[in-house]
Amino acid sequence: MEITWRDLMTVLHGMGFGALFMLAFTGAIIELYRMAVPGLPAIPNPRNQTLFRFYLIAMVVLAWLSVFSGAYVIYPWYRAAAPAGLTDLAAYPRNLLLSSPTTSGWHRLGMEWKEHVAWIAPIAMTMVAYVYAKYGPSLAKYRHLHRAVFYFTLAAFVATGIAGAFGAFLNKYAPIRGGETIQLMKGK
Amino acid sequence: MASTKQTASTELPNGPGAAALLAAGIGCATMGVFTLLAEASKGINTLFSFYAPTGALSGVSTLAIVVWLVAWFALHRAWAVREVAMARVSIAAFVLLLIGFALTFPPFMELLLGK
């Protein structure tokens, strides 16, 4: 069982950082919504407050790792220009997608949107984590601020969804392969 | 942006939260505006290529982060101990967030650039 270095880094970017960040939205959205629902205990115990602070900080770290690994590790492999005259474009995903009208949209819409909209998520979630760290569960008392924080979290979720979905599709049509081969397990 | 009386109560003022929120909106909108500029002009695109393998995305994202953090710092200094009109700040932040989404959406960019 083998994997190439670029495959490994792509999995780390997409699954290790991106998908984990995406999954974490469920907890953040539910907790931010729950804290302002009438009838539910607005003030969780101090342990849960601390836990939620760390939860949001972990989301922020994952968000920044996702965009930085995407922009500075994966994207250069994706956009590397193929030498003139090369017919096998498998190692040059951007050129491969643009070489056919049936796939060029994956670059022109998918990658072009994904590479920029993704940055909205870490900016928004850093704000959300800061505001919760500052106000804690009493954030629910600041009605407008709480609502804004909640909707920015939803916006970050949408931005991450766009980036993640296009990332998955792009990796289907033009996977980033190559680099050193790492042997994970010997076959029988 | 409305605001601005100094808070005297023991409750935390909403200013620091408002500063973080508005700055996030500014950061998102800046990301969109710089993306549009890089798309509109070859010269700006080259100027934004801080790291050649990543191309203009490196400059667009770096500068958006710088603008966001500077805006946050400045707004925080101005509003740290103040109560601000949160409803207006929220609306401004959402408009800026929408600008960020719209200007990073390729078909909308192409429409604006007449492509």
XYZ file of N, CA and C in Angstrom, chain A residues 64 122-131, chain B residues 15-24 26-27 65-80:
117
model
N -7.331 28.175 9.732
C -6.117 28.807 9.176
C -5.191 27.760 8.560
N -11.858 31.518 7.986
C -10.990 31.775 9.152
C -11.132 33.184 9.716
N -11.372 34.161 8.833
C -11.562 35.541 9.330
C -12.814 35.591 10.211
N -13.911 35.009 9.708
C -15.178 35.028 10.465
C -15.055 34.229 11.773
N -14.428 33.057 11.705
C -14.363 32.220 12.913
C -13.397 32.768 13.959
N -12.374 33.510 13.509
C -11.483 34.157 14.485
C -12.279 35.201 15.270
N -13.128 35.937 14.558
C -13.986 36.917 15.225
C -14.929 36.212 16.208
N -15.546 35.122 15.753
C -16.503 34.398 16.601
C -15.813 33.894 17.880
N -14.626 33.306 17.719
C -13.900 32.767 18.882
C -13.502 33.898 19.830
N -13.080 35.023 19.267
C -12.691 36.157 20.115
C -13.894 36.668 20.902
N -15.007 36.849 20.215
C -16.195 37.411 20.878
C -16.672 36.474 21.990
N -18.502 47.460 22.696
C -17.517 47.999 21.761
C -16.498 46.986 21.241
N -15.826 46.235 22.131
C -14.834 45.272 21.620
C -15.435 44.226 20.676
N -16.651 43.769 21.002
C -17.329 42.808 20.116
C -17.679 43.439 18.788
N -18.171 44.694 18.856
C -18.530 45.409 17.630
C -17.294 45.629 16.758
N -16.175 45.958 17.391
C -14.926 46.192 16.651
C -14.493 44.920 15.928
N -14.553 43.790 16.636
C -14.155 42.512 16.023
C -15.086 42.164 14.862
N -16.394 42.405 15.070
C -17.390 42.074 14.044
C -17.204 42.927 12.787
N -17.104 44.236 12.988
C -16.966 45.124 11.824
C -15.643 44.864 11.100
N -14.590 44.616 11.872
C -13.285 44.332 11.254
C -13.355 43.047 10.422
N -14.080 42.048 10.912
C -14.232 40.802 10.142
C -14.944 41.095 8.822
N -14.923 43.946 7.252
C -13.958 44.679 6.420
C -12.960 43.699 5.783
N -12.495 42.734 6.565
C -11.551 41.737 6.035
C -12.155 40.941 4.887
N -5.662 40.077 4.970
C -5.419 39.794 6.397
C -4.843 41.031 7.087
N -3.928 41.705 6.415
C -3.314 42.910 6.997
C -4.389 43.990 7.210
N -5.218 44.215 6.199
C -6.281 45.230 6.322
C -7.235 44.861 7.464
N -7.608 43.580 7.524
C -8.510 43.102 8.590
C -7.910 43.366 9.980
N -6.642 42.994 10.169
C -6.023 43.141 11.491
C -5.809 44.609 11.861
N -5.436 45.424 10.881
C -5.248 46.859 11.153
C -6.603 47.497 11.514
N -7.644 47.119 10.755
C -8.985 47.651 11.043
C -9.444 47.225 12.436
N -9.192 45.978 12.774
C -9.575 45.457 14.100
C -8.853 46.242 15.199
N -7.553 46.432 15.019
C -6.743 47.152 16.002
C -7.281 48.581 16.184
N -7.518 49.261 15.061
C -7.968 50.657 15.123
C -9.362 50.760 15.751
N -10.279 49.877 15.319
C -11.637 49.916 15.868
C -11.641 49.543 17.349
N -10.821 48.587 17.702
C -10.751 48.170 19.105
C -10.268 49.325 19.978
N -9.265 50.025 19.496
C -8.742 51.184 20.256
C -9.823 52.245 20.432
N -10.607 52.429 19.374
C -11.637 53.475 19.427
C -12.832 53.063 20.290
N -13.161 51.790 20.297
C -14.410 51.349 20.938
C -14.204 50.474 22.187
N -12.998 50.340 22.645
C -12.707 49.378 23.725
C -13.585 49.539 24.955
